[in-house]
Structure formats: structure tokens, C-alpha cells
Amino acid sequence: MTIYALSTVPGKSGVAVIRVSGQLSKVAIKKLTKKTLKPREATLCKLYDHKDSVFDQAVVVFFEDKKSFTGEPVVEFQTHGSLSIISKLLDELSMIDGLRLADPGEFTKRAYLGGKINLVQAEGLADLIDSETEKQREQALMHYGNLLSDKYFSWSEEIKTCLALIEASIDFSDEDIPKNLLIEIRKISSKIKEEINEFLKTEKNADIVKEGIKVAIIGRPNSGKSSLINYLSRKKIAIVSKKPGTTRDILRSQKYFFGVPVTLIDTAGIRKSNDEIEKEGVKLTEKVQKTAHIKIYLGSNNDKNPFSGIHLDLTDNDLLVINKTDLKKQHNIKPNISISLKNEKKLNILEKKLEKKIKSIVSTNTGAFLNKKRQRNHLINAENSLNMVTGSDLEIMSIHIRDALKSIDSITKETDNEEVLGIIFGKFCIGK
């Protein structure tokens, strides 16, 4: 069946692209343009309806079989993007026998089934379409390109080497098989297992690229947390008041640093209180403290115990900050920096320190990351199978190595599991 759909964003635009894929693409060209087009050559054509009336002028490009995105004959109609023209062209295509409107993701699914892309690349293309930040685009491109696929293919080839060594020993036991056969098999399987284990750890990096970095401002009431989030976000997010306990819920503001979304989080002041709402706010603060990538612990200069009641779980990513340097010092804390939000003293230095922490986290996140549960499950299965490659029974080892190979190959290779395909391609829009 030949399919068609609008491939650009629905709505009014300067140009709209309507794509047709299938063996009847040439029929669609002939009916609508009354021309026979040369492959891969943009041609300006009048578009005719079924009554032979011209309804638009478009650039039309034909891609022959096996040289298109889907691997099928494809035609793209680049029309003016008015709603009436888009609707008219889609109506005219619907009148051609053998054509139907594409399902969501069907163009990409046909590209996969036609061997133009593998499953990892299909998932990468979906991420590329959905990417909103520079880092998301970079990651998606690594998945859509060959970088990640080549990693899986490399593991697959190494596992096949293990199988070849085993099968040679079983089938040709009298031949001159290397004496260190078992050592070589274990060496290869152990190497792949370690590499898989390291790659599984990159999942947390993928979460940072997808969801961003969380920066939590934590401190006692009236330490200046609300003023700080207002300053860092450059807008009034939180109410600033001399009355302690003003912030009782979690307040968030998002900015972008180095191509990654950063969520600034203002938390409830930590102190003992009989107020049920305030107590609940403190519980939320403690949860945020455990999940934040960067914590700014903010204390007050005129407090003898600026961080009393706060568990200072300091890491290299955190900042210990003392506010209110315009007031008399009452403590012996040695902070990373002392500031005055009231007088805007050293706030630019604090911001630069924060940016340095963010940049450090972003810069360590390089290469392709694991960001799909489907791939993760196959990798865990492969790792478990390789863990079973022990002992000296080559036939048993062969079983576990074959299981590992099956798991690795399932990540990229063709599958007839409609449920899996539905999950992957159902995320695409119609026309993709």
C-alpha cells in the first residue's frame, strides 16, 4: 500500500511538504502534475485536481526505489503552506486508488523494515525530532548516526569470535586449536561485560541531558533563599519577607546553561515547627536535597549557627554560602563565598562559581549515553549471560555466549515483535 501524509508541522506556513511513499508514487506524480519527473531533481510543477483545475504551483521531487528515506519510491510535494492548499492536496491524494493516509511513524517504520536504518537509529531519529536543547540534539544525533550502533555491532562481532573459537574446538577437536582457548574466550567475554557495565552507568548522564540539572537552595528560614532564586532567575519567583517560614512549598525556575536546562529550586526553610504545612515543606526540602545535582547551602551571617538542623551532605558540586555580610558576623563557618543579597555584593562571583559547577557536570557528560529502557533491558540480559561464561565446559559456555549475542543483536536488528515496533514508532507523529 502506498502511504501519504503532511510531513511538516500542521498549520499555516510559508511552505508545506507532503510526502508519498510506495509503488504508486509515480502514479500520484502523473495525476497531480501531468508530468514524468527525473529522479532527485527538483521540478516546479502546476498541481491539478481531479477536474483538471490548477490549485497550486509546487516544487516536486521524486526519489526512486532504494534511494529514498523509506527505501521505496517517494515523492515530496513542496507546496505553499496555506491550510486550504494542504487540505486540497491531501484530498486529491485520497482519491487515488491504492493510497491511504500514513499511520504515526509509518514512514520511519518502512525505512527500518527496508533496511535503511536500524532500531537504535529509529529511536535516535525520534529523539532528534523531539530535541529542545543543544545537548539533546547532540545526543540524538549520536544515536541516529552510527556512533552507538557501531558500539553494539562491535560487541556482537567480538561475541561471534568467542563462538567461532568454541565451535572450532567442538567440531574439529583433533585440529590444531590454541591451548589458551579458554583464556581467550573468558578474556573477550570479560572485556565486553565490563564495557557493557560502564555503558549502563551512562544512563544517569542521559537523564541530565533529558531532564536537566537540579540546583537546590537549602537553608534555615530568613537566610535569603527566596531572594537568591529571584536574583539567579532574573524574575520574581518567590515572595521575599522578613517573616520566617514564608516559603512552604517547592518553587522552581528554569534557565539554560551550556545547552542544558537547569532548574533552580527554592525550598522551605529548615527548622522545627508545629505548623503542619511548614513541617510538610521541610519534608519536601529533605527529598529535594537527596536528588539535587548541585546544592547551595545558604546561611545567615548574623546567626551563631547558620546551618543548625541542616544535614550538610557536601559534595564537590555543592556550595556553602553565607549571606548578609552587611550584618555583624556571629559565626565561625568558612564558606565557599560570602555575599550580601541586600547590597548585591559578590553575587556575580557566586553566579560564576555556580556556572563553573554546572559546566563541570556538563563537560564530563561526553559520548553517547544509554537513554532507552528497551536497550537497557537487552544489555542487562547480555551482561547476565556473560557472567555465566565460567568453568571449562565449552558446550555450556556456548549456550550462554549465544544468549548474550541474541540480546545484543536484539538491540539493533530486525524484529517481528509488533508490540516492540508499536512502542518505538508509535511515538512519532503522522508524516514522520
Short mmCIF file of C-alpha atoms in Angstrom, two decimals:
data_model
loop_
_atom_site.label_atom_id
_atom_site.label_comp_id
_atom_site.label_asym_id
_atom_site.label_seq_id
_atom_site.Cartn_x
_atom_site.Cartn_y
_atom_site.Cartn_z
CA MET A 1 0.00 0.00 0.00
CA THR A 2 1.26 3.49 -0.83
CA ILE A 3 1.01 5.98 2.02
CA TYR A 4 0.92 9.78 2.19
CA ALA A 5 0.94 12.47 4.86
CA LEU A 6 1.84 16.03 5.70
CA SER A 7 5.46 15.88 6.89
CA THR A 8 5.79 19.45 8.13
CA VAL A 9 4.09 20.93 11.19
CA PRO A 10 0.31 21.21 10.73
CA GLY A 11 -0.94 24.78 10.36
CA LYS A 12 -0.35 27.87 8.26
CA SER A 13 3.22 28.24 6.97
CA GLY A 14 5.27 29.52 4.06
CA VAL A 15 5.96 26.04 2.70
CA ALA A 16 4.39 22.67 3.46
CA VAL A 17 5.85 19.28 2.50
CA ILE A 18 3.53 16.38 1.73
CA ARG A 19 5.28 13.06 1.26
CA VAL A 20 4.11 9.96 -0.60
CA SER A 21 5.89 6.60 -0.22
CA GLY A 22 5.18 3.39 -2.11
CA GLN A 23 4.97 1.86 -5.55
CA LEU A 24 2.18 4.22 -6.64
CA SER A 25 4.28 7.36 -6.09
CA LYS A 26 4.77 7.77 -9.85
CA VAL A 27 1.00 7.49 -10.35
CA ALA A 28 0.50 10.32 -7.84
CA ILE A 29 3.03 12.46 -9.71
CA LYS A 30 1.35 11.84 -13.06
CA LYS A 31 -2.16 12.55 -11.81
CA LEU A 32 -1.24 15.73 -9.96
CA THR A 33 1.43 17.25 -12.26
CA LYS A 34 0.72 15.53 -15.60
CA LYS A 35 4.49 15.09 -15.89
CA THR A 36 7.12 12.36 -15.69
CA LEU A 37 9.90 13.60 -13.43
CA LYS A 38 13.61 12.78 -13.36
CA PRO A 39 14.75 11.25 -10.04
CA ARG A 40 16.27 13.58 -7.43
CA GLU A 41 15.70 16.68 -9.48
CA ALA A 42 13.55 19.47 -8.03
CA THR A 43 10.94 20.47 -10.62
CA LEU A 44 8.48 23.36 -10.48
CA CYS A 45 5.06 21.96 -11.41
CA LYS A 46 1.47 23.06 -11.55
CA LEU A 47 -0.80 20.89 -9.40
CA TYR A 48 -4.07 19.73 -10.96
CA ASP A 49 -7.13 18.39 -9.17
CA HIS A 50 -9.37 15.57 -10.43
CA LYS A 51 -11.29 18.11 -12.50
CA ASP A 52 -8.08 19.25 -14.25
CA SER A 53 -8.16 22.63 -12.50
CA VAL A 54 -4.88 24.10 -11.23
CA PHE A 55 -4.98 24.62 -7.45
CA ASP A 56 -1.30 25.41 -6.71
CA GLN A 57 2.25 25.51 -8.00
CA ALA A 58 4.79 23.36 -6.15
CA VAL A 59 8.35 22.08 -6.21
CA VAL A 60 8.14 18.32 -6.68
CA VAL A 61 11.00 15.88 -6.06
CA PHE A 62 10.95 12.18 -6.93
CA PHE A 63 13.25 9.61 -5.28
CA GLU A 64 13.49 6.24 -6.93
CA ASP A 65 13.31 2.83 -5.27
CA LYS A 66 16.13 2.14 -2.74
CA LYS A 67 17.40 5.73 -2.91
CA SER A 68 14.84 7.34 -0.63
CA PHE A 69 14.46 7.62 3.14
CA THR A 70 11.99 4.70 3.25
CA GLY A 71 13.71 2.61 0.59
CA GLU A 72 10.56 2.80 -1.55
CA PRO A 73 9.74 5.17 -4.42
CA VAL A 74 8.98 8.50 -2.74
CA VAL A 75 7.65 11.84 -3.96
CA GLU A 76 7.66 15.08 -1.99
CA PHE A 77 5.27 17.91 -2.88
CA GLN A 78 6.63 21.21 -1.54
CA THR A 79 3.54 23.39 -1.73
CA HIS A 80 2.54 26.79 -0.37
CA GLY A 81 1.62 26.28 3.25
CA SER A 82 -1.91 27.60 3.39
CA LEU A 83 -4.44 25.37 5.16
CA SER A 84 -6.67 25.28 2.08
CA ILE A 85 -3.87 24.05 -0.23
CA ILE A 86 -2.70 21.42 2.25
CA SER A 87 -6.26 20.17 2.67
CA LYS A 88 -6.84 20.17 -1.10
CA LEU A 89 -3.70 18.17 -1.87
CA LEU A 90 -4.44 15.61 0.84
CA ASP A 91 -7.98 15.24 -0.53
CA GLU A 92 -6.68 14.71 -4.08
CA LEU A 93 -4.25 12.04 -2.88
CA SER A 94 -7.06 10.26 -1.02
CA MET A 95 -8.95 9.90 -4.31
CA ILE A 96 -6.16 7.86 -5.93
CA ASP A 97 -6.80 4.12 -5.67
CA GLY A 98 -4.20 2.33 -3.59
CA LEU A 99 -3.21 5.36 -1.50
CA ARG A 100 -4.04 5.83 2.18
CA LEU A 101 -3.10 8.23 4.96
CA ALA A 102 0.02 7.11 6.84
CA ASP A 103 -0.10 5.97 10.45
CA PRO A 104 2.10 7.75 13.05
CA GLY A 105 5.73 6.80 12.44
CA GLU A 106 4.93 4.71 9.38
CA PHE A 107 7.49 6.40 7.09
CA THR A 108 10.25 5.69 9.61
CA LYS A 109 8.93 2.16 10.20
CA ARG A 110 9.16 1.47 6.46
CA ALA A 111 12.72 2.84 6.47
CA TYR A 112 13.54 0.36 9.24
CA LEU A 113 11.80 -2.60 7.57
CA GLY A 114 13.53 -1.69 4.31
CA GLY A 115 16.94 -1.87 5.99
CA LYS A 116 17.65 1.85 5.66
CA ILE A 117 18.02 2.32 9.43
CA ASN A 118 18.20 0.01 12.45
CA LEU A 119 16.14 0.18 15.65
CA VAL A 120 18.73 2.26 17.52
CA GLN A 121 18.78 4.79 14.70
CA ALA A 122 14.98 4.87 14.61
CA GLU A 123 14.90 5.68 18.32
CA GLY A 124 17.60 8.31 17.76
CA LEU A 125 15.56 9.93 14.99
CA ALA A 126 12.56 10.19 17.32
CA ASP A 127 14.78 11.88 19.92
CA LEU A 128 16.22 14.20 17.27
CA ILE A 129 12.73 15.35 16.27
CA ASP A 130 11.80 15.90 19.93
CA SER A 131 15.08 17.57 20.97
CA GLU A 132 14.73 21.02 22.51
CA THR A 133 18.27 21.78 23.70
CA GLU A 134 21.72 21.66 22.11
CA LYS A 135 22.81 18.72 24.29
CA GLN A 136 19.64 16.79 23.46
CA ARG A 137 20.29 17.36 19.77
CA GLU A 138 23.91 16.19 20.10
CA GLN A 139 22.85 13.01 21.91
CA ALA A 140 20.06 12.24 19.46
CA LEU A 141 22.43 12.70 16.52
CA MET A 142 24.86 10.17 18.04
CA HIS A 143 22.03 7.65 18.25
CA TYR A 144 20.62 8.43 14.81
CA GLY A 145 24.10 8.25 13.29
CA ASN A 146 26.43 5.28 13.51
CA LEU A 147 28.22 6.02 16.79
CA LEU A 148 26.01 3.99 19.13
CA SER A 149 25.10 1.33 16.54
CA ASP A 150 28.80 0.71 15.89
CA LYS A 151 29.32 0.09 19.62
CA TYR A 152 26.66 -2.63 19.58
CA PHE A 153 27.94 -4.08 16.30
CA SER A 154 31.46 -4.23 17.75
CA TRP A 155 30.26 -6.20 20.79
CA SER A 156 28.31 -8.51 18.51
CA GLU A 157 31.40 -9.25 16.38
CA GLU A 158 33.54 -9.94 19.45
CA ILE A 159 30.96 -12.35 20.83
CA LYS A 160 30.86 -14.10 17.45
CA THR A 161 34.63 -14.53 17.74
CA CYS A 162 34.07 -16.40 21.01
CA LEU A 163 31.51 -18.63 19.34
CA ALA A 164 33.84 -19.31 16.42
CA LEU A 165 36.60 -20.40 18.82
CA ILE A 166 34.23 -22.71 20.70
CA GLU A 167 32.67 -24.25 17.59
CA ALA A 168 36.09 -24.82 16.04
CA SER A 169 37.11 -26.71 19.17
CA ILE A 170 33.92 -28.78 19.26
CA ASP A 171 33.77 -29.63 15.55
CA PHE A 172 37.47 -30.01 14.94
CA SER A 173 38.82 -31.24 18.24
CA ASP A 174 41.70 -33.05 16.53
CA GLU A 175 42.84 -29.93 14.73
CA ASP A 176 45.46 -27.56 15.98
CA ILE A 177 43.34 -25.44 18.37
CA PRO A 178 45.22 -22.89 20.51
CA LYS A 179 45.90 -24.17 24.04
CA ASN A 180 44.87 -20.89 25.57
CA LEU A 181 41.36 -21.17 24.07
CA LEU A 182 39.50 -20.91 27.39
CA ILE A 183 41.64 -17.97 28.46
CA GLU A 184 40.90 -16.13 25.20
CA ILE A 185 37.14 -16.76 25.44
CA ARG A 186 36.99 -15.55 29.04
CA LYS A 187 39.16 -12.56 28.18
CA ILE A 188 36.83 -11.45 25.37
CA SER A 189 33.63 -12.08 27.33
CA SER A 190 35.02 -10.31 30.41
CA LYS A 191 36.06 -7.31 28.32
CA ILE A 192 32.59 -6.97 26.77
CA LYS A 193 30.92 -7.44 30.16
CA GLU A 194 32.99 -4.62 31.67
CA GLU A 195 32.25 -2.32 28.72
CA ILE A 196 28.52 -3.04 28.99
CA ASN A 197 28.63 -2.36 32.73
CA GLU A 198 30.33 1.01 32.13
CA PHE A 199 27.83 1.92 29.42
CA LEU A 200 24.89 1.08 31.71
CA LYS A 201 26.24 3.72 34.12
CA THR A 202 25.81 6.44 31.47
CA GLU A 203 22.05 6.25 31.97
CA LYS A 204 22.31 8.88 34.71
CA ASN A 205 24.09 11.18 32.23
CA ALA A 206 21.24 10.72 29.77
CA ASP A 207 18.81 11.79 32.50
CA ILE A 208 20.78 15.03 32.94
CA VAL A 209 20.63 15.76 29.20
CA LYS A 210 16.91 14.97 29.07
CA GLU A 211 15.67 16.46 32.34
CA GLY A 212 18.47 18.89 33.13
CA ILE A 213 20.47 19.76 36.23
CA LYS A 214 18.70 20.48 39.50
CA VAL A 215 20.14 23.23 41.72
CA ALA A 216 18.58 23.35 45.18
CA ILE A 217 18.90 26.32 47.53
CA ILE A 218 18.79 24.99 51.09
CA GLY A 219 18.93 26.86 54.36
CA ARG A 220 17.17 27.98 57.52
CA PRO A 221 14.23 30.43 57.41
CA ASN A 222 15.18 34.04 56.57
CA SER A 223 18.60 33.08 55.21
CA GLY A 224 17.78 34.71 51.85
CA LYS A 225 16.82 31.68 49.75
CA SER A 226 13.88 33.40 48.05
CA SER A 227 15.96 36.49 47.27
CA LEU A 228 18.68 34.29 45.78
CA ILE A 229 16.37 32.37 43.43
CA ASN A 230 14.82 35.67 42.33
CA TYR A 231 18.32 37.01 41.56
CA LEU A 232 19.54 33.90 39.73
CA SER A 233 16.37 33.52 37.66
CA ARG A 234 16.18 37.29 36.94
CA LYS A 235 12.49 37.33 37.83
CA LYS A 236 10.29 37.30 40.91
CA ILE A 237 9.68 33.63 41.61
CA ALA A 238 9.37 33.69 45.38
CA ILE A 239 7.83 36.06 47.92
CA VAL A 240 10.50 37.83 49.97
CA SER A 241 9.51 38.63 53.54
CA LYS A 242 11.14 39.25 56.93
CA LYS A 243 8.63 36.83 58.41
CA PRO A 244 10.25 33.38 58.74
CA GLY A 245 8.60 30.36 57.10
CA THR A 246 7.21 32.28 54.09
CA THR A 247 8.25 29.57 51.60
CA ARG A 248 6.41 26.37 52.45
CA ASP A 249 6.36 24.66 49.09
CA ILE A 250 8.97 23.90 46.44
CA LEU A 251 9.40 26.75 43.93
CA ARG A 252 11.14 26.24 40.59
CA SER A 253 12.59 28.36 37.82
CA GLN A 254 14.36 27.08 34.70
CA LYS A 255 17.30 28.56 32.79
CA TYR A 256 19.69 27.18 30.17
CA PHE A 257 23.42 26.82 30.74
CA PHE A 258 25.78 25.27 28.17
CA GLY A 259 22.91 23.73 26.22
CA VAL A 260 21.38 22.01 29.26
CA PRO A 261 18.22 23.05 31.15
CA VAL A 262 18.96 23.98 34.76
CA THR A 263 16.15 24.04 37.29
CA LEU A 264 16.68 26.41 40.23
CA ILE A 265 14.76 25.20 43.28
CA ASP A 266 13.78 27.32 46.27
CA THR A 267 12.97 25.16 49.30
CA ALA A 268 11.22 25.65 52.58
CA GLY A 269 13.44 26.87 55.43
CA ILE A 270 14.57 24.03 57.68
CA ARG A 271 13.62 24.44 61.32
CA LYS A 272 11.49 22.79 63.98
CA SER A 273 7.88 23.91 63.72
CA ASN A 274 4.44 22.89 64.96
CA ASP A 275 2.82 24.21 61.78
CA GLU A 276 1.70 21.15 59.76
CA ILE A 277 2.11 22.90 56.39
CA GLU A 278 5.60 24.11 57.28
CA LYS A 279 6.55 20.62 58.52
CA GLU A 280 5.42 19.15 55.19
CA GLY A 281 7.51 21.79 53.39
CA VAL A 282 10.59 20.70 55.36
CA LYS A 283 9.96 17.07 54.33
CA LEU A 284 9.84 18.15 50.67
CA THR A 285 13.10 20.06 51.15
CA GLU A 286 14.82 16.94 52.50
CA LYS A 287 13.66 14.97 49.43
CA VAL A 288 15.00 17.64 47.08
CA GLN A 289 18.29 17.66 48.99
CA LYS A 290 18.78 13.97 48.13
CA THR A 291 18.10 14.35 44.40
CA ALA A 292 19.67 17.73 43.52
CA HIS A 293 22.83 17.66 41.40
CA ILE A 294 24.06 20.89 43.00
CA LYS A 295 23.13 22.21 46.44
CA ILE A 296 23.63 25.80 47.53
CA TYR A 297 23.61 25.77 51.33
CA LEU A 298 22.73 29.32 52.34
CA GLY A 299 23.34 30.58 55.87
CA SER A 300 22.97 33.95 57.57
CA ASN A 301 25.99 35.99 58.74
CA ASN A 302 24.23 37.17 61.92
CA ASP A 303 23.35 33.62 63.05
CA LYS A 304 25.61 31.82 65.55
CA ASN A 305 24.66 28.50 63.93
CA PRO A 306 23.88 29.34 60.27
CA PHE A 307 23.19 25.72 59.34
CA SER A 308 21.65 24.44 62.57
CA GLY A 309 19.31 21.50 61.93
CA ILE A 310 20.58 21.04 58.36
CA HIS A 311 22.45 17.90 57.36
CA LEU A 312 25.36 19.29 55.34
CA ASP A 313 25.81 16.48 52.84
CA LEU A 314 28.56 18.34 50.96
CA THR A 315 29.99 17.08 47.66
CA ASP A 316 32.39 18.68 45.16
CA ASN A 317 29.36 20.03 43.29
CA ASP A 318 27.93 21.92 46.27
CA LEU A 319 28.46 25.47 47.51
CA LEU A 320 28.50 26.67 51.13
CA VAL A 321 27.38 30.31 51.09
CA ILE A 322 26.99 32.89 53.83
CA ASN A 323 24.54 35.74 53.17
CA LYS A 324 24.01 39.09 54.92
CA THR A 325 27.62 40.23 55.09
CA ASP A 326 26.14 43.70 55.67
CA LEU A 327 25.35 42.48 59.22
CA LYS A 328 27.76 41.68 62.05
CA LYS A 329 29.35 38.25 61.85
CA GLN A 330 28.21 35.85 64.61
CA HIS A 331 29.71 32.52 63.43
CA ASN A 332 33.00 30.72 62.66
CA ILE A 333 31.93 29.00 59.42
CA LYS A 334 34.38 29.08 56.48
CA PRO A 335 32.16 29.26 53.38
CA ASN A 336 32.99 28.99 49.66
CA ILE A 337 31.82 32.58 49.37
CA SER A 338 30.16 35.29 51.48
CA ILE A 339 27.58 37.55 49.87
CA SER A 340 25.05 40.26 50.57
CA LEU A 341 21.82 39.89 48.65
CA LYS A 342 20.58 43.16 50.15
CA ASN A 343 23.58 45.13 48.84
CA GLU A 344 24.13 42.83 45.83
CA LYS A 345 27.69 42.18 46.97
CA LYS A 346 29.66 39.35 45.26
CA LEU A 347 26.50 37.95 43.62
CA ASN A 348 28.22 37.90 40.23
CA ILE A 349 31.08 35.87 41.74
CA LEU A 350 28.59 33.41 43.24
CA GLU A 351 26.89 33.08 39.87
CA LYS A 352 30.22 32.37 38.17
CA LYS A 353 31.01 29.69 40.77
CA LEU A 354 27.62 28.10 40.11
CA GLU A 355 28.18 28.19 36.35
CA LYS A 356 31.56 26.51 36.87
CA LYS A 357 29.87 23.68 38.80
CA ILE A 358 27.26 23.28 36.06
CA LYS A 359 29.92 23.33 33.34
CA SER A 360 31.89 20.67 35.20
CA ILE A 361 28.89 18.34 35.25
CA VAL A 362 28.08 19.02 31.59
CA SER A 363 31.69 18.62 30.37
CA THR A 364 32.05 15.18 31.97
CA ASN A 365 28.96 14.06 30.05
CA THR A 366 30.50 13.22 26.69
CA GLY A 367 29.91 10.44 24.19
CA ALA A 368 26.70 8.54 23.53
CA PHE A 369 24.59 7.70 26.59
CA LEU A 370 22.13 4.92 27.26
CA ASN A 371 18.68 6.52 27.21
CA LYS A 372 16.24 3.76 26.25
CA LYS A 373 14.75 1.20 28.63
CA ARG A 374 14.46 -1.34 25.77
CA GLN A 375 18.20 -1.17 25.09
CA ARG A 376 18.98 -1.25 28.81
CA ASN A 377 16.99 -4.47 29.33
CA HIS A 378 18.81 -6.23 26.47
CA LEU A 379 22.19 -5.08 27.81
CA ILE A 380 21.41 -6.38 31.31
CA ASN A 381 20.39 -9.73 29.82
CA ALA A 382 23.63 -9.84 27.83
CA GLU A 383 25.66 -8.97 30.93
CA ASN A 384 23.94 -11.71 32.94
CA SER A 385 24.63 -14.26 30.20
CA LEU A 386 28.31 -13.30 30.06
CA ASN A 387 28.52 -13.68 33.84
CA MET A 388 27.67 -17.37 33.28
CA VAL A 389 30.69 -17.91 30.99
CA THR A 390 32.67 -19.86 33.59
CA GLY A 391 34.09 -23.35 34.01
CA SER A 392 35.61 -25.38 31.20
CA ASP A 393 32.60 -27.00 29.51
CA LEU A 394 32.67 -25.44 26.05
CA GLU A 395 29.13 -26.52 25.15
CA ILE A 396 27.63 -24.86 28.24
CA MET A 397 29.73 -21.77 27.63
CA SER A 398 28.46 -21.73 24.08
CA ILE A 399 24.83 -21.60 25.29
CA HIS A 400 25.47 -18.54 27.46
CA ILE A 401 27.51 -16.78 24.78
CA ARG A 402 24.73 -17.36 22.23
CA ASP A 403 22.22 -15.88 24.69
CA ALA A 404 24.45 -12.81 25.07
CA LEU A 405 24.72 -12.48 21.29
CA LYS A 406 20.96 -12.72 20.89
CA SER A 407 20.45 -9.96 23.46
CA ILE A 408 22.99 -7.62 21.83
CA ASP A 409 21.66 -8.23 18.33
CA SER A 410 18.07 -7.61 19.52
CA ILE A 411 19.04 -4.00 20.20
CA THR A 412 19.66 -3.14 16.55
CA LYS A 413 18.40 -5.91 14.30
CA GLU A 414 15.04 -6.54 12.72
CA THR A 415 12.26 -7.88 14.89
CA ASP A 416 8.79 -9.11 14.04
CA ASN A 417 7.50 -8.26 17.51
CA GLU A 418 4.66 -5.86 16.70
CA GLU A 419 4.42 -4.73 20.32
CA VAL A 420 8.07 -3.57 20.28
CA LEU A 421 7.62 -1.85 16.92
CA GLY A 422 4.43 -0.20 18.15
CA ILE A 423 6.23 1.26 21.15
CA ILE A 424 9.11 2.61 19.07
CA PHE A 425 7.26 4.00 16.06
CA GLY A 426 4.05 4.98 17.84
CA LYS A 427 5.96 7.91 19.40
CA PHE A 428 6.36 9.57 16.01
CA CYS A 429 3.83 11.98 14.55
CA ILE A 430 1.93 11.29 11.34
CA GLY A 431 4.20 12.16 8.42
CA LYS A 432 7.41 11.04 10.13
#
